[in-house]
Amino acid sequence: MGRLDEAAFAAFHARSVSGLRAYVQRVVGNVADADDIVQEAFLRMLRTTLEGDGEEHWRRYLYRIASNLIVDRWRRGKVEQGLATVPERTAPAPRYEDDATVAQIFGELKPRERALLWLAYVEGESHDEIAASLGVGRRGVRVLLFRARRRLRDLLQARGILVNR
Amino acid sequence: MTEWFDLNPEEERVVAAFMSRVADLRMPSSASRIPDAAALWSKARLIQRWDAERRAQRPLDIMQPIEIAGGLVAAGLLLYWSLPHLL
């Protein structure tokens, strides 16, 4: 279990669980699935001999596991069922003050796009940090992030929220 | 912070504002089903132990049918060789 003993894990868990839960919940769009993923991510992290030392390394590793679990679950179609609980898109909404519209727009992105945007904008991570969190190359992050932001921009434009291209 | 290289400032501002709204979204309130740290630690250790037992057991599981097959072959050969003496 590397240098992560029980006391260190308890401290790490206390500091990281709420942030990870918020990340997974927002990317998955389903609270029950998110809690399953968070639990599984912690369990997998604990069952692995961590090579690096330090909480930041553990955190990156934890986010990477969670991100992979999200994508796996999405591929199996479970996440799509969860996203189906978001209200159906109807007429274009010119503004997005209400939570349902924000959730709906964000839910139209692919899970990986949601993960990228969350890590970049909400967590404020650099390309290198996102690459470590998602287990992809740094160049890949730049391209994927570009596509995710462009897709979000298009979704916002389609609703009249963003008018100038 | 991530450096941007494609959207214009207005687009970037709107995307960033939208993501700020996403960050503030509240999920439907429900009690967390995530076990506490002590429970996760115990569960992980238990699963590790099961994995270790399964790894240790695997050669035995593999060998068992081989042993049975070997025993049957040996019994067959023994019967084959001893049959002329028995008749």
mmCIF file with all atom_site columns, C-alpha atoms in Angstrom, chain A residues 1 4-6 9-10 13 21 25-26 29-32 35-36 38-39 42-43 46-47 96-99 102-103 105-106 117-118 120-122 124-127 138 142 145-146 149 152-153 156-157 162 164-165, chain B residues 1-49 51 54:
data_model
loop_
_atom_site.group_PDB
_atom_site.id
_atom_site.type_symbol
_atom_site.label_atom_id
_atom_site.label_alt_id
_atom_site.label_comp_id
_atom_site.label_asym_id
_atom_site.label_entity_id
_atom_site.label_seq_id
_atom_site.pdbx_PDB_ins_code
_atom_site.Cartn_x
_atom_site.Cartn_y
_atom_site.Cartn_z
_atom_site.occupancy
_atom_site.B_iso_or_equiv
_atom_site.pdbx_formal_charge
_atom_site.auth_seq_id
_atom_site.auth_comp_id
_atom_site.auth_asym_id
_atom_site.auth_atom_id
_atom_site.pdbx_PDB_model_num
ATOM 1   C CA . MET A 1 1   ? 0.000   0.000   0.000   1.00 0.00 ? 1   MET A CA 1
ATOM 2   C CA . LEU A 1 4   ? -0.248  5.393   2.637   1.00 0.00 ? 4   LEU A CA 1
ATOM 3   C CA . ASP A 1 5   ? -1.042  4.037   6.089   1.00 0.00 ? 5   ASP A CA 1
ATOM 4   C CA . GLU A 1 6   ? -4.467  4.084   7.677   1.00 0.00 ? 6   GLU A CA 1
ATOM 5   C CA . PHE A 1 9   ? -5.552  7.659   4.312   1.00 0.00 ? 9   PHE A CA 1
ATOM 6   C CA . ALA A 1 10  ? -8.114  8.938   6.822   1.00 0.00 ? 10  ALA A CA 1
ATOM 7   C CA . HIS A 1 13  ? -10.045 10.885  2.570   1.00 0.00 ? 13  HIS A CA 1
ATOM 8   C CA . ARG A 1 21  ? -17.826 13.510  -5.062  1.00 0.00 ? 21  ARG A CA 1
ATOM 9   C CA . GLN A 1 25  ? -21.619 13.851  -9.492  1.00 0.00 ? 25  GLN A CA 1
ATOM 10  C CA . ARG A 1 26  ? -21.426 16.716  -11.933 1.00 0.00 ? 26  ARG A CA 1
ATOM 11  C CA . GLY A 1 29  ? -25.163 13.577  -13.493 1.00 0.00 ? 29  GLY A CA 1
ATOM 12  C CA . ASN A 1 30  ? -26.479 10.929  -11.138 1.00 0.00 ? 30  ASN A CA 1
ATOM 13  C CA . VAL A 1 31  ? -25.914 10.911  -7.382  1.00 0.00 ? 31  VAL A CA 1
ATOM 14  C CA . ALA A 1 32  ? -26.253 7.165   -6.811  1.00 0.00 ? 32  ALA A CA 1
ATOM 15  C CA . ASP A 1 35  ? -21.300 7.527   -4.953  1.00 0.00 ? 35  ASP A CA 1
ATOM 16  C CA . ASP A 1 36  ? -20.624 4.040   -6.341  1.00 0.00 ? 36  ASP A CA 1
ATOM 17  C CA . VAL A 1 38  ? -16.258 7.390   -5.645  1.00 0.00 ? 38  VAL A CA 1
ATOM 18  C CA . GLN A 1 39  ? -16.292 4.343   -3.379  1.00 0.00 ? 39  GLN A CA 1
ATOM 19  C CA . PHE A 1 42  ? -11.017 4.816   -3.211  1.00 0.00 ? 42  PHE A CA 1
ATOM 20  C CA . LEU A 1 43  ? -11.017 1.025   -2.977  1.00 0.00 ? 43  LEU A CA 1
ATOM 21  C CA . LEU A 1 46  ? -6.069  1.445   -1.653  1.00 0.00 ? 46  LEU A CA 1
ATOM 22  C CA . ARG A 1 47  ? -5.525  -1.901  -3.368  1.00 0.00 ? 47  ARG A CA 1
ATOM 23  C CA . TYR A 1 96  ? -29.371 29.900  -18.025 1.00 0.00 ? 96  TYR A CA 1
ATOM 24  C CA . GLU A 1 97  ? -30.124 31.266  -14.603 1.00 0.00 ? 97  GLU A CA 1
ATOM 25  C CA . ASP A 1 98  ? -32.044 28.159  -13.592 1.00 0.00 ? 98  ASP A CA 1
ATOM 26  C CA . ASP A 1 99  ? -30.155 25.085  -12.477 1.00 0.00 ? 99  ASP A CA 1
ATOM 27  C CA . VAL A 1 102 ? -27.398 24.591  -16.725 1.00 0.00 ? 102 VAL A CA 1
ATOM 28  C CA . ALA A 1 103 ? -27.510 20.879  -15.869 1.00 0.00 ? 103 ALA A CA 1
ATOM 29  C CA . ILE A 1 105 ? -26.584 21.939  -21.238 1.00 0.00 ? 105 ILE A CA 1
ATOM 30  C CA . PHE A 1 106 ? -23.719 20.420  -19.298 1.00 0.00 ? 106 PHE A CA 1
ATOM 31  C CA . LEU A 1 117 ? -14.039 21.238  -18.401 1.00 0.00 ? 117 LEU A CA 1
ATOM 32  C CA . TRP A 1 118 ? -14.569 20.578  -14.704 1.00 0.00 ? 118 TRP A CA 1
ATOM 33  C CA . ALA A 1 120 ? -9.843  22.996  -16.086 1.00 0.00 ? 120 ALA A CA 1
ATOM 34  C CA . TYR A 1 121 ? -12.379 25.560  -14.927 1.00 0.00 ? 121 TYR A CA 1
ATOM 35  C CA . VAL A 1 122 ? -13.612 24.416  -11.539 1.00 0.00 ? 122 VAL A CA 1
ATOM 36  C CA . GLY A 1 124 ? -8.246  25.195  -12.069 1.00 0.00 ? 124 GLY A CA 1
ATOM 37  C CA . GLU A 1 125 ? -5.842  22.480  -13.151 1.00 0.00 ? 125 GLU A CA 1
ATOM 38  C CA . SER A 1 126 ? -3.090  22.979  -15.718 1.00 0.00 ? 126 SER A CA 1
ATOM 39  C CA . HIS A 1 127 ? -2.786  20.815  -18.822 1.00 0.00 ? 127 HIS A CA 1
ATOM 40  C CA . ARG A 1 138 ? -0.439  16.579  -22.430 1.00 0.00 ? 138 ARG A CA 1
ATOM 41  C CA . ARG A 1 142 ? -4.890  20.462  -25.321 1.00 0.00 ? 142 ARG A CA 1
ATOM 42  C CA . LEU A 1 145 ? -9.982  20.520  -24.100 1.00 0.00 ? 145 LEU A CA 1
ATOM 43  C CA . PHE A 1 146 ? -10.177 22.636  -27.213 1.00 0.00 ? 146 PHE A CA 1
ATOM 44  C CA . ARG A 1 149 ? -14.753 24.126  -25.021 1.00 0.00 ? 149 ARG A CA 1
ATOM 45  C CA . LEU A 1 152 ? -19.803 23.903  -25.032 1.00 0.00 ? 152 LEU A CA 1
ATOM 46  C CA . ARG A 1 153 ? -19.570 27.167  -26.908 1.00 0.00 ? 153 ARG A CA 1
ATOM 47  C CA . LEU A 1 156 ? -24.445 27.927  -25.619 1.00 0.00 ? 156 LEU A CA 1
ATOM 48  C CA . GLN A 1 157 ? -24.705 29.544  -29.021 1.00 0.00 ? 157 GLN A CA 1
ATOM 49  C CA . LEU A 1 162 ? -23.494 33.229  -26.769 1.00 0.00 ? 162 LEU A CA 1
ATOM 50  C CA . ASN A 1 164 ? -20.779 36.265  -31.399 1.00 0.00 ? 164 ASN A CA 1
ATOM 51  C CA . ARG A 1 165 ? -18.452 33.657  -32.811 1.00 0.00 ? 165 ARG A CA 1
ATOM 52  C CA . MET B 2 1   ? -4.427  27.817  -14.560 1.00 0.00 ? 1   MET B CA 1
ATOM 53  C CA . THR B 2 2   ? -4.876  26.388  -18.019 1.00 0.00 ? 2   THR B CA 1
ATOM 54  C CA . GLU B 2 3   ? -3.770  28.586  -20.898 1.00 0.00 ? 3   GLU B CA 1
ATOM 55  C CA . TRP B 2 4   ? -6.376  29.076  -23.628 1.00 0.00 ? 4   TRP B CA 1
ATOM 56  C CA . PHE B 2 5   ? -5.566  29.459  -27.260 1.00 0.00 ? 5   PHE B CA 1
ATOM 57  C CA . ASP B 2 6   ? -8.674  29.370  -29.375 1.00 0.00 ? 6   ASP B CA 1
ATOM 58  C CA . LEU B 2 7   ? -11.805 31.091  -28.104 1.00 0.00 ? 7   LEU B CA 1
ATOM 59  C CA . ASN B 2 8   ? -12.161 34.813  -28.334 1.00 0.00 ? 8   ASN B CA 1
ATOM 60  C CA . PRO B 2 9   ? -12.331 36.756  -25.055 1.00 0.00 ? 9   PRO B CA 1
ATOM 61  C CA . GLU B 2 10  ? -16.134 37.039  -25.113 1.00 0.00 ? 10  GLU B CA 1
ATOM 62  C CA . GLU B 2 11  ? -16.592 33.336  -25.779 1.00 0.00 ? 11  GLU B CA 1
ATOM 63  C CA . GLU B 2 12  ? -14.056 32.536  -23.115 1.00 0.00 ? 12  GLU B CA 1
ATOM 64  C CA . ARG B 2 13  ? -15.838 34.772  -20.629 1.00 0.00 ? 13  ARG B CA 1
ATOM 65  C CA . VAL B 2 14  ? -19.199 33.117  -21.293 1.00 0.00 ? 14  VAL B CA 1
ATOM 66  C CA . VAL B 2 15  ? -17.751 29.601  -21.124 1.00 0.00 ? 15  VAL B CA 1
ATOM 67  C CA . ALA B 2 16  ? -15.966 30.433  -17.873 1.00 0.00 ? 16  ALA B CA 1
ATOM 68  C CA . ALA B 2 17  ? -19.148 32.002  -16.451 1.00 0.00 ? 17  ALA B CA 1
ATOM 69  C CA . PHE B 2 18  ? -21.129 28.941  -17.449 1.00 0.00 ? 18  PHE B CA 1
ATOM 70  C CA . MET B 2 19  ? -18.628 26.617  -15.774 1.00 0.00 ? 19  MET B CA 1
ATOM 71  C CA . SER B 2 20  ? -18.829 28.780  -12.683 1.00 0.00 ? 20  SER B CA 1
ATOM 72  C CA . ARG B 2 21  ? -22.579 28.162  -12.687 1.00 0.00 ? 21  ARG B CA 1
ATOM 73  C CA . VAL B 2 22  ? -21.951 24.436  -13.139 1.00 0.00 ? 22  VAL B CA 1
ATOM 74  C CA . ALA B 2 23  ? -19.641 24.486  -10.121 1.00 0.00 ? 23  ALA B CA 1
ATOM 75  C CA . ASP B 2 24  ? -22.384 26.107  -8.048  1.00 0.00 ? 24  ASP B CA 1
ATOM 76  C CA . LEU B 2 25  ? -25.038 23.625  -9.100  1.00 0.00 ? 25  LEU B CA 1
ATOM 77  C CA . ARG B 2 26  ? -26.472 21.636  -6.286  1.00 0.00 ? 26  ARG B CA 1
ATOM 78  C CA . MET B 2 27  ? -27.155 17.999  -6.915  1.00 0.00 ? 27  MET B CA 1
ATOM 79  C CA . PRO B 2 28  ? -30.414 16.554  -5.586  1.00 0.00 ? 28  PRO B CA 1
ATOM 80  C CA . SER B 2 29  ? -29.909 16.315  -1.855  1.00 0.00 ? 29  SER B CA 1
ATOM 81  C CA . SER B 2 30  ? -29.302 12.780  -0.738  1.00 0.00 ? 30  SER B CA 1
ATOM 82  C CA . ALA B 2 31  ? -27.226 11.272  2.006   1.00 0.00 ? 31  ALA B CA 1
ATOM 83  C CA . SER B 2 32  ? -23.842 10.099  0.862   1.00 0.00 ? 32  SER B CA 1
ATOM 84  C CA . ARG B 2 33  ? -23.596 6.360   0.415   1.00 0.00 ? 33  ARG B CA 1
ATOM 85  C CA . ILE B 2 34  ? -19.815 6.509   0.493   1.00 0.00 ? 34  ILE B CA 1
ATOM 86  C CA . PRO B 2 35  ? -18.410 4.614   3.485   1.00 0.00 ? 35  PRO B CA 1
ATOM 87  C CA . ASP B 2 36  ? -16.137 6.493   5.877   1.00 0.00 ? 36  ASP B CA 1
ATOM 88  C CA . ALA B 2 37  ? -12.365 6.169   5.716   1.00 0.00 ? 37  ALA B CA 1
ATOM 89  C CA . ALA B 2 38  ? -12.135 3.374   8.286   1.00 0.00 ? 38  ALA B CA 1
ATOM 90  C CA . ALA B 2 39  ? -14.746 1.288   6.479   1.00 0.00 ? 39  ALA B CA 1
ATOM 91  C CA . LEU B 2 40  ? -13.063 1.842   3.123   1.00 0.00 ? 40  LEU B CA 1
ATOM 92  C CA . TRP B 2 41  ? -9.710  0.882   4.597   1.00 0.00 ? 41  TRP B CA 1
ATOM 93  C CA . SER B 2 42  ? -11.121 -2.322  6.109   1.00 0.00 ? 42  SER B CA 1
ATOM 94  C CA . LYS B 2 43  ? -12.957 -3.211  2.916   1.00 0.00 ? 43  LYS B CA 1
ATOM 95  C CA . ALA B 2 44  ? -9.842  -2.653  0.815   1.00 0.00 ? 44  ALA B CA 1
ATOM 96  C CA . ARG B 2 45  ? -7.769  -4.817  3.137   1.00 0.00 ? 45  ARG B CA 1
ATOM 97  C CA . LEU B 2 46  ? -10.420 -7.531  3.006   1.00 0.00 ? 46  LEU B CA 1
ATOM 98  C CA . ILE B 2 47  ? -10.505 -7.448  -0.785  1.00 0.00 ? 47  ILE B CA 1
ATOM 99  C CA . GLN B 2 48  ? -6.691  -7.535  -0.854  1.00 0.00 ? 48  GLN B CA 1
ATOM 100 C CA . ARG B 2 49  ? -6.768  -10.624 1.370   1.00 0.00 ? 49  ARG B CA 1
ATOM 101 C CA . ASP B 2 51  ? -7.217  -11.452 -3.926  1.00 0.00 ? 51  ASP B CA 1
ATOM 102 C CA . ARG B 2 54  ? -7.392  -16.395 -4.812  1.00 0.00 ? 54  ARG B CA 1
#
